[in-house]
Amino acid sequence: MFKAIIRSQLSQLFFTLFGRGSVKKKKNGKYKKTGVGRLILFGILFAYLAIVFIGLSCAASFGAAVFMLDGSAQGIVNYISVFALAALVLCFVGSVFSTEKQLYEAPDNERLLAMPIPSWAILFSRMISLYFINFLFSALVLVPASIFLIIYSHVTAPLILGCILALLLIPLLSLAITAIIGALVAFLASKLPFKTLITTLIFIVFFLGYMVFAMNMDAVMGVIAERGAAVATRIFIFNSLGHFCAGSLLDGLLFACSCLIPFGLVYLILSKSFVSIATANRGERKKKYIAKKMNRGSSLAALTRKELSRFFSMPMYILNSSMGTLFQIIAMVLLIYYKDTLLSMLPEIEKELAALSISFQFENFIPILLCFASTICVSFNCITAPSISLERSRIWQMKAMPVKPGEVLLSKLLCHIIVSTPFTLVFAIVTGVLFALTPVQFLLLAIVPLLINCSSAAWGLCCNLWLPRLDFPADITAIKQSGATILAVFGGMLLYWFPLFIFMSISSAFSSTILFSLFVLFYALITGSIFFAYIFTGGKNKFANKIGIQ
């Protein structure tokens, strides 16, 4: 049984990373597995990401090796300490959120606990898959760092063994830390209300922190180069690893104990409290019933409320499907903060555009830029893209309700539009007041992105109608890894960004706000009409056949 659980966890991890082919029934009654092409595409994507991240890691390792490795033992200590700390931080950031989900909020926890399986075995099987994820993050940093350490240092047995131990044991240390934090988050979630809001805010804070880090990468790397070694070598674990690589065998034993003992203690404690944490109440407040008159509403209104309720109850749905709205908020804050800087750059922009033979007028450039930015942001939202796939475990509800397929699809479109519209209008109002736009310019700044928003909502729903998978193991997989979501995001970039860039490069769009706005309005109406026409004709029939409602 223990081997079966581990095999199941590793299979689920493989599916999470690479997806799983769907199964279609042939006419002769036999089943044929498909999805090999999708697996190849995911393999290419992962290979591309691996090459990019490994390239960045190699560049950082090469620069640090040239700067730190001067042939002395202290240089080796400083070098390996810095990259061991970097590996631990990357492991922590990459797995801190998934640890709590996989350990304590896994959908099959209750089913496994109902079987004659000890809780320690369930916990251990989940930690194996988490260890593999941490191992991959650690390898991205430590493998290139170890290669350059071997190249620029005298090769010894402790140095080789130290690199191998760091690669194997640092993921255990990260797993111990993230497991403690995951247990704390799960405990607080069972006691505090407004879990969705709190979780969403935490994710947003981490995302904004990542953006700030990325925007100030040069300054951060400079600080790491100057002070990273001093900080890392003061941490006992990394200092011991560094001295072990330099030749001290006792420090190698201390480093191994510093990683294995915390993991063992954490695993022992969590195995005793796993059942109570995994089965705890997740913080739903008991609502006091108040008798009141219920008003009769339309089925469309009820379906729209259901879509909105599902959207706002899933933090990962909010973050992954409404990134454009978050970008609008960030852009609004940056425009307020850097308004004077932007205005001071206009003369330089005028010279650059004049060199490209593009006419430029100051009073038209700002509203065009704002309209363009808002349009790009709303096209990032893909709330409708996974909305049909999310019905995977709720199909019976639709079959039991007296609703029409067209009403279900329209409710999904309305959910997307309702979520995206308020922030689009706020962006128009704030930036319109900030840059003193004329009434006509303000009206265009509000209407143009809203029409693109409607077209983008229809595009996302069309993508899910073309790729309507209902066999995902969890909602988060449908949201983040479905083919419909990938097609909606990258296809949306090609559909909405490319024509705008082409139009602005071959026309005098910068000289006329009206010309630019009319083009975008016309383009949004054409694309939106095509998508809406498909949704309520062939798409509606395809959805009815897929779900099984008439």
mmCIF file with all atom_site columns, N, CA and C in Angstrom, residues 304-355:
data_model
loop_
_atom_site.group_PDB
_atom_site.id
_atom_site.type_symbol
_atom_site.label_atom_id
_atom_site.label_alt_id
_atom_site.label_comp_id
_atom_site.label_asym_id
_atom_site.label_entity_id
_atom_site.label_seq_id
_atom_site.pdbx_PDB_ins_code
_atom_site.Cartn_x
_atom_site.Cartn_y
_atom_site.Cartn_z
_atom_site.occupancy
_atom_site.B_iso_or_equiv
_atom_site.pdbx_formal_charge
_atom_site.auth_seq_id
_atom_site.auth_comp_id
_atom_site.auth_asym_id
_atom_site.auth_atom_id
_atom_site.pdbx_PDB_model_num
ATOM 1   N N  . THR A 1 304 ? -25.142 33.868 -12.978 1.00 0.00 ? 304 THR A N  1
ATOM 2   C CA . THR A 1 304 ? -24.079 34.868 -12.879 1.00 0.00 ? 304 THR A CA 1
ATOM 3   C C  . THR A 1 304 ? -23.579 34.979 -11.453 1.00 0.00 ? 304 THR A C  1
ATOM 4   N N  . ARG A 1 305 ? -24.492 34.966 -10.475 1.00 0.00 ? 305 ARG A N  1
ATOM 5   C CA . ARG A 1 305 ? -24.071 34.993 -9.068  1.00 0.00 ? 305 ARG A CA 1
ATOM 6   C C  . ARG A 1 305 ? -23.239 33.761 -8.731  1.00 0.00 ? 305 ARG A C  1
ATOM 7   N N  . LYS A 1 306 ? -23.609 32.623 -9.290  1.00 0.00 ? 306 LYS A N  1
ATOM 8   C CA . LYS A 1 306 ? -22.833 31.398 -9.041  1.00 0.00 ? 306 LYS A CA 1
ATOM 9   C C  . LYS A 1 306 ? -21.415 31.527 -9.602  1.00 0.00 ? 306 LYS A C  1
ATOM 10  N N  . GLU A 1 307 ? -21.293 32.079 -10.809 1.00 0.00 ? 307 GLU A N  1
ATOM 11  C CA . GLU A 1 307 ? -19.966 32.258 -11.403 1.00 0.00 ? 307 GLU A CA 1
ATOM 12  C C  . GLU A 1 307 ? -19.119 33.230 -10.587 1.00 0.00 ? 307 GLU A C  1
ATOM 13  N N  . LEU A 1 308 ? -19.733 34.330 -10.152 1.00 0.00 ? 308 LEU A N  1
ATOM 14  C CA . LEU A 1 308 ? -19.001 35.307 -9.348  1.00 0.00 ? 308 LEU A CA 1
ATOM 15  C C  . LEU A 1 308 ? -18.599 34.730 -8.005  1.00 0.00 ? 308 LEU A C  1
ATOM 16  N N  . SER A 1 309 ? -19.503 33.944 -7.397  1.00 0.00 ? 309 SER A N  1
ATOM 17  C CA . SER A 1 309 ? -19.188 33.323 -6.112  1.00 0.00 ? 309 SER A CA 1
ATOM 18  C C  . SER A 1 309 ? -18.022 32.359 -6.237  1.00 0.00 ? 309 SER A C  1
ATOM 19  N N  . ARG A 1 310 ? -17.992 31.576 -7.294  1.00 0.00 ? 310 ARG A N  1
ATOM 20  C CA . ARG A 1 310 ? -16.877 30.653 -7.503  1.00 0.00 ? 310 ARG A CA 1
ATOM 21  C C  . ARG A 1 310 ? -15.583 31.410 -7.749  1.00 0.00 ? 310 ARG A C  1
ATOM 22  N N  . PHE A 1 311 ? -15.657 32.470 -8.533  1.00 0.00 ? 311 PHE A N  1
ATOM 23  C CA . PHE A 1 311 ? -14.454 33.245 -8.846  1.00 0.00 ? 311 PHE A CA 1
ATOM 24  C C  . PHE A 1 311 ? -13.848 33.842 -7.578  1.00 0.00 ? 311 PHE A C  1
ATOM 25  N N  . PHE A 1 312 ? -14.670 34.489 -6.760  1.00 0.00 ? 312 PHE A N  1
ATOM 26  C CA . PHE A 1 312 ? -14.148 35.172 -5.575  1.00 0.00 ? 312 PHE A CA 1
ATOM 27  C C  . PHE A 1 312 ? -13.853 34.223 -4.417  1.00 0.00 ? 312 PHE A C  1
ATOM 28  N N  . SER A 1 313 ? -14.177 32.948 -4.556  1.00 0.00 ? 313 SER A N  1
ATOM 29  C CA . SER A 1 313 ? -13.864 31.984 -3.500  1.00 0.00 ? 313 SER A CA 1
ATOM 30  C C  . SER A 1 313 ? -12.572 31.229 -3.768  1.00 0.00 ? 313 SER A C  1
ATOM 31  N N  . MET A 1 314 ? -11.919 31.489 -4.904  1.00 0.00 ? 314 MET A N  1
ATOM 32  C CA . MET A 1 314 ? -10.702 30.774 -5.280  1.00 0.00 ? 314 MET A CA 1
ATOM 33  C C  . MET A 1 314 ? -9.564  31.773 -5.518  1.00 0.00 ? 314 MET A C  1
ATOM 34  N N  . PRO A 1 315 ? -8.651  31.916 -4.559  1.00 0.00 ? 315 PRO A N  1
ATOM 35  C CA . PRO A 1 315 ? -7.558  32.887 -4.724  1.00 0.00 ? 315 PRO A CA 1
ATOM 36  C C  . PRO A 1 315 ? -6.731  32.663 -5.989  1.00 0.00 ? 315 PRO A C  1
ATOM 37  N N  . MET A 1 316 ? -6.444  31.403 -6.323  1.00 0.00 ? 316 MET A N  1
ATOM 38  C CA . MET A 1 316 ? -5.632  31.141 -7.501  1.00 0.00 ? 316 MET A CA 1
ATOM 39  C C  . MET A 1 316 ? -6.387  31.471 -8.788  1.00 0.00 ? 316 MET A C  1
ATOM 40  N N  . TYR A 1 317 ? -7.705  31.351 -8.772  1.00 0.00 ? 317 TYR A N  1
ATOM 41  C CA . TYR A 1 317 ? -8.515  31.754 -9.924  1.00 0.00 ? 317 TYR A CA 1
ATOM 42  C C  . TYR A 1 317 ? -8.419  33.272 -10.102 1.00 0.00 ? 317 TYR A C  1
ATOM 43  N N  . ILE A 1 318 ? -8.505  33.987 -9.001  1.00 0.00 ? 318 ILE A N  1
ATOM 44  C CA . ILE A 1 318 ? -8.429  35.448 -9.057  1.00 0.00 ? 318 ILE A CA 1
ATOM 45  C C  . ILE A 1 318 ? -7.082  35.896 -9.610  1.00 0.00 ? 318 ILE A C  1
ATOM 46  N N  . LEU A 1 319 ? -5.998  35.319 -9.088  1.00 0.00 ? 319 LEU A N  1
ATOM 47  C CA . LEU A 1 319 ? -4.666  35.789 -9.451  1.00 0.00 ? 319 LEU A CA 1
ATOM 48  C C  . LEU A 1 319 ? -4.272  35.384 -10.862 1.00 0.00 ? 319 LEU A C  1
ATOM 49  N N  . ASN A 1 320 ? -4.579  34.156 -11.246 1.00 0.00 ? 320 ASN A N  1
ATOM 50  C CA . ASN A 1 320 ? -4.139  33.669 -12.554 1.00 0.00 ? 320 ASN A CA 1
ATOM 51  C C  . ASN A 1 320 ? -5.016  34.149 -13.695 1.00 0.00 ? 320 ASN A C  1
ATOM 52  N N  . SER A 1 321 ? -6.265  34.480 -13.417 1.00 0.00 ? 321 SER A N  1
ATOM 53  C CA . SER A 1 321 ? -7.180  34.844 -14.495 1.00 0.00 ? 321 SER A CA 1
ATOM 54  C C  . SER A 1 321 ? -7.464  36.333 -14.599 1.00 0.00 ? 321 SER A C  1
ATOM 55  N N  . SER A 1 322 ? -7.013  37.106 -13.646 1.00 0.00 ? 322 SER A N  1
ATOM 56  C CA . SER A 1 322 ? -7.271  38.554 -13.702 1.00 0.00 ? 322 SER A CA 1
ATOM 57  C C  . SER A 1 322 ? -5.986  39.344 -13.491 1.00 0.00 ? 322 SER A C  1
ATOM 58  N N  . MET A 1 323 ? -4.903  38.858 -14.103 1.00 0.00 ? 323 MET A N  1
ATOM 59  C CA . MET A 1 323 ? -3.634  39.575 -13.997 1.00 0.00 ? 323 MET A CA 1
ATOM 60  C C  . MET A 1 323 ? -3.709  40.940 -14.663 1.00 0.00 ? 323 MET A C  1
ATOM 61  N N  . GLY A 1 324 ? -4.519  41.053 -15.706 1.00 0.00 ? 324 GLY A N  1
ATOM 62  C CA . GLY A 1 324 ? -4.656  42.351 -16.367 1.00 0.00 ? 324 GLY A CA 1
ATOM 63  C C  . GLY A 1 324 ? -5.193  43.419 -15.435 1.00 0.00 ? 324 GLY A C  1
ATOM 64  N N  . THR A 1 325 ? -6.134  43.059 -14.582 1.00 0.00 ? 325 THR A N  1
ATOM 65  C CA . THR A 1 325 ? -6.660  44.009 -13.612 1.00 0.00 ? 325 THR A CA 1
ATOM 66  C C  . THR A 1 325 ? -5.582  44.425 -12.627 1.00 0.00 ? 325 THR A C  1
ATOM 67  N N  . LEU A 1 326 ? -4.764  43.473 -12.186 1.00 0.00 ? 326 LEU A N  1
ATOM 68  C CA . LEU A 1 326 ? -3.651  43.812 -11.289 1.00 0.00 ? 326 LEU A CA 1
ATOM 69  C C  . LEU A 1 326 ? -2.659  44.727 -11.992 1.00 0.00 ? 326 LEU A C  1
ATOM 70  N N  . PHE A 1 327 ? -2.400  44.472 -13.264 1.00 0.00 ? 327 PHE A N  1
ATOM 71  C CA . PHE A 1 327 ? -1.500  45.346 -14.024 1.00 0.00 ? 327 PHE A CA 1
ATOM 72  C C  . PHE A 1 327 ? -2.083  46.756 -14.155 1.00 0.00 ? 327 PHE A C  1
ATOM 73  N N  . GLN A 1 328 ? -3.403  46.862 -14.305 1.00 0.00 ? 328 GLN A N  1
ATOM 74  C CA . GLN A 1 328 ? -4.028  48.186 -14.356 1.00 0.00 ? 328 GLN A CA 1
ATOM 75  C C  . GLN A 1 328 ? -3.798  48.950 -13.054 1.00 0.00 ? 328 GLN A C  1
ATOM 76  N N  . ILE A 1 329 ? -3.947  48.264 -11.937 1.00 0.00 ? 329 ILE A N  1
ATOM 77  C CA . ILE A 1 329 ? -3.732  48.912 -10.643 1.00 0.00 ? 329 ILE A CA 1
ATOM 78  C C  . ILE A 1 329 ? -2.273  49.352 -10.509 1.00 0.00 ? 329 ILE A C  1
ATOM 79  N N  . ILE A 1 330 ? -1.344  48.460 -10.887 1.00 0.00 ? 330 ILE A N  1
ATOM 80  C CA . ILE A 1 330 ? 0.075   48.801 -10.800 1.00 0.00 ? 330 ILE A CA 1
ATOM 81  C C  . ILE A 1 330 ? 0.401   49.972 -11.721 1.00 0.00 ? 330 ILE A C  1
ATOM 82  N N  . ALA A 1 331 ? -0.130  49.938 -12.957 1.00 0.00 ? 331 ALA A N  1
ATOM 83  C CA . ALA A 1 331 ? 0.122   51.024 -13.907 1.00 0.00 ? 331 ALA A CA 1
ATOM 84  C C  . ALA A 1 331 ? -0.433  52.344 -13.386 1.00 0.00 ? 331 ALA A C  1
ATOM 85  N N  . MET A 1 332 ? -1.597  52.283 -12.746 1.00 0.00 ? 332 MET A N  1
ATOM 86  C CA . MET A 1 332 ? -2.205  53.497 -12.204 1.00 0.00 ? 332 MET A CA 1
ATOM 87  C C  . MET A 1 332 ? -1.321  54.105 -11.113 1.00 0.00 ? 332 MET A C  1
ATOM 88  N N  . VAL A 1 333 ? -0.801  53.254 -10.233 1.00 0.00 ? 333 VAL A N  1
ATOM 89  C CA . VAL A 1 333 ? 0.071   53.736 -9.160  1.00 0.00 ? 333 VAL A CA 1
ATOM 90  C C  . VAL A 1 333 ? 1.362   54.309 -9.725  1.00 0.00 ? 333 VAL A C  1
ATOM 91  N N  . LEU A 1 334 ? 1.940   53.618 -10.708 1.00 0.00 ? 334 LEU A N  1
ATOM 92  C CA . LEU A 1 334 ? 3.179   54.104 -11.310 1.00 0.00 ? 334 LEU A CA 1
ATOM 93  C C  . LEU A 1 334 ? 2.980   55.427 -12.045 1.00 0.00 ? 334 LEU A C  1
ATOM 94  N N  . LEU A 1 335 ? 1.838   55.579 -12.723 1.00 0.00 ? 335 LEU A N  1
ATOM 95  C CA . LEU A 1 335 ? 1.567   56.843 -13.419 1.00 0.00 ? 335 LEU A CA 1
ATOM 96  C C  . LEU A 1 335 ? 1.412   57.995 -12.433 1.00 0.00 ? 335 LEU A C  1
ATOM 97  N N  . ILE A 1 336 ? 0.790   57.727 -11.306 1.00 0.00 ? 336 ILE A N  1
ATOM 98  C CA . ILE A 1 336 ? 0.656   58.774 -10.287 1.00 0.00 ? 336 ILE A CA 1
ATOM 99  C C  . ILE A 1 336 ? 2.025   59.167 -9.741  1.00 0.00 ? 336 ILE A C  1
ATOM 100 N N  . TYR A 1 337 ? 2.862   58.143 -9.513  1.00 0.00 ? 337 TYR A N  1
ATOM 101 C CA . TYR A 1 337 ? 4.160   58.394 -8.894  1.00 0.00 ? 337 TYR A CA 1
ATOM 102 C C  . TYR A 1 337 ? 5.167   58.994 -9.881  1.00 0.00 ? 337 TYR A C  1
ATOM 103 N N  . TYR A 1 338 ? 5.123   58.540 -11.147 1.00 0.00 ? 338 TYR A N  1
ATOM 104 C CA . TYR A 1 338 ? 6.112   58.963 -12.136 1.00 0.00 ? 338 TYR A CA 1
ATOM 105 C C  . TYR A 1 338 ? 5.518   59.899 -13.192 1.00 0.00 ? 338 TYR A C  1
ATOM 106 N N  . LYS A 1 339 ? 4.488   60.627 -12.845 1.00 0.00 ? 339 LYS A N  1
ATOM 107 C CA . LYS A 1 339 ? 3.853   61.518 -13.817 1.00 0.00 ? 339 LYS A CA 1
ATOM 108 C C  . LYS A 1 339 ? 4.848   62.540 -14.365 1.00 0.00 ? 339 LYS A C  1
ATOM 109 N N  . ASP A 1 340 ? 5.566   63.204 -13.493 1.00 0.00 ? 340 ASP A N  1
ATOM 110 C CA . ASP A 1 340 ? 6.502   64.240 -13.933 1.00 0.00 ? 340 ASP A CA 1
ATOM 111 C C  . ASP A 1 340 ? 7.622   63.652 -14.788 1.00 0.00 ? 340 ASP A C  1
ATOM 112 N N  . THR A 1 341 ? 8.079   62.467 -14.419 1.00 0.00 ? 341 THR A N  1
ATOM 113 C CA . THR A 1 341 ? 9.131   61.816 -15.212 1.00 0.00 ? 341 THR A CA 1
ATOM 114 C C  . THR A 1 341 ? 8.637   61.505 -16.621 1.00 0.00 ? 341 THR A C  1
ATOM 115 N N  . LEU A 1 342 ? 7.408   61.015 -16.726 1.00 0.00 ? 342 LEU A N  1
ATOM 116 C CA . LEU A 1 342 ? 6.843   60.722 -18.043 1.00 0.00 ? 342 LEU A CA 1
ATOM 117 C C  . LEU A 1 342 ? 6.715   61.981 -18.884 1.00 0.00 ? 342 LEU A C  1
ATOM 118 N N  . LEU A 1 343 ? 6.249   63.052 -18.292 1.00 0.00 ? 343 LEU A N  1
ATOM 119 C CA . LEU A 1 343 ? 6.102   64.295 -19.034 1.00 0.00 ? 343 LEU A CA 1
ATOM 120 C C  . LEU A 1 343 ? 7.445   64.857 -19.478 1.00 0.00 ? 343 LEU A C  1
ATOM 121 N N  . SER A 1 344 ? 8.467   64.659 -18.656 1.00 0.00 ? 344 SER A N  1
ATOM 122 C CA . SER A 1 344 ? 9.795   65.152 -19.036 1.00 0.00 ? 344 SER A CA 1
ATOM 123 C C  . SER A 1 344 ? 10.409  64.331 -20.169 1.00 0.00 ? 344 SER A C  1
ATOM 124 N N  . MET A 1 345 ? 9.913   63.100 -20.364 1.00 0.00 ? 345 MET A N  1
ATOM 125 C CA . MET A 1 345 ? 10.438  62.243 -21.435 1.00 0.00 ? 345 MET A CA 1
ATOM 126 C C  . MET A 1 345 ? 9.791   62.539 -22.779 1.00 0.00 ? 345 MET A C  1
ATOM 127 N N  . LEU A 1 346 ? 8.720   63.299 -22.812 1.00 0.00 ? 346 LEU A N  1
ATOM 128 C CA . LEU A 1 346 ? 7.991   63.529 -24.065 1.00 0.00 ? 346 LEU A CA 1
ATOM 129 C C  . LEU A 1 346 ? 8.835   64.181 -25.160 1.00 0.00 ? 346 LEU A C  1
ATOM 130 N N  . PRO A 1 347 ? 9.683   65.161 -24.836 1.00 0.00 ? 347 PRO A N  1
ATOM 131 C CA . PRO A 1 347 ? 10.515  65.725 -25.922 1.00 0.00 ? 347 PRO A CA 1
ATOM 132 C C  . PRO A 1 347 ? 11.424  64.681 -26.578 1.00 0.00 ? 347 PRO A C  1
ATOM 133 N N  . GLU A 1 348 ? 12.008  63.779 -25.760 1.00 0.00 ? 348 GLU A N  1
ATOM 134 C CA . GLU A 1 348 ? 12.858  62.726 -26.331 1.00 0.00 ? 348 GLU A CA 1
ATOM 135 C C  . GLU A 1 348 ? 12.028  61.767 -27.182 1.00 0.00 ? 348 GLU A C  1
ATOM 136 N N  . ILE A 1 349 ? 10.813  61.445 -26.706 1.00 0.00 ? 349 ILE A N  1
ATOM 137 C CA . ILE A 1 349 ? 9.934   60.573 -27.486 1.00 0.00 ? 349 ILE A CA 1
ATOM 138 C C  . ILE A 1 349 ? 9.574   61.224 -28.809 1.00 0.00 ? 349 ILE A C  1
ATOM 139 N N  . GLU A 1 350 ? 9.351   62.525 -28.783 1.00 0.00 ? 350 GLU A N  1
ATOM 140 C CA . GLU A 1 350 ? 9.014   63.251 -30.014 1.00 0.00 ? 350 GLU A CA 1
ATOM 141 C C  . GLU A 1 350 ? 10.145  63.160 -31.022 1.00 0.00 ? 350 GLU A C  1
ATOM 142 N N  . LYS A 1 351 ? 11.390  63.261 -30.555 1.00 0.00 ? 351 LYS A N  1
ATOM 143 C CA . LYS A 1 351 ? 12.534  63.170 -31.457 1.00 0.00 ? 351 LYS A CA 1
ATOM 144 C C  . LYS A 1 351 ? 12.648  61.761 -32.044 1.00 0.00 ? 351 LYS A C  1
ATOM 145 N N  . GLU A 1 352 ? 12.445  60.747 -31.188 1.00 0.00 ? 352 GLU A N  1
ATOM 146 C CA . GLU A 1 352 ? 12.549  59.363 -31.678 1.00 0.00 ? 352 GLU A CA 1
ATOM 147 C C  . GLU A 1 352 ? 11.484  59.077 -32.732 1.00 0.00 ? 352 GLU A C  1
ATOM 148 N N  . LEU A 1 353 ? 10.257  59.525 -32.501 1.00 0.00 ? 353 LEU A N  1
ATOM 149 C CA . LEU A 1 353 ? 9.182   59.281 -33.455 1.00 0.00 ? 353 LEU A CA 1
ATOM 150 C C  . LEU A 1 353 ? 9.387   60.077 -34.735 1.00 0.00 ? 353 LEU A C  1
ATOM 151 N N  . ALA A 1 354 ? 9.923   61.278 -34.589 1.00 0.00 ? 354 ALA A N  1
ATOM 152 C CA . ALA A 1 354 ? 10.196  62.081 -35.784 1.00 0.00 ? 354 ALA A CA 1
ATOM 153 C C  . ALA A 1 354 ? 11.256  61.414 -36.658 1.00 0.00 ? 354 ALA A C  1
ATOM 154 N N  . ALA A 1 355 ? 12.232  60.757 -36.008 1.00 0.00 ? 355 ALA A N  1
ATOM 155 C CA . ALA A 1 355 ? 13.260  60.052 -36.772 1.00 0.00 ? 355 ALA A CA 1
ATOM 156 C C  . ALA A 1 355 ? 12.681  58.871 -37.538 1.00 0.00 ? 355 ALA A C  1
#
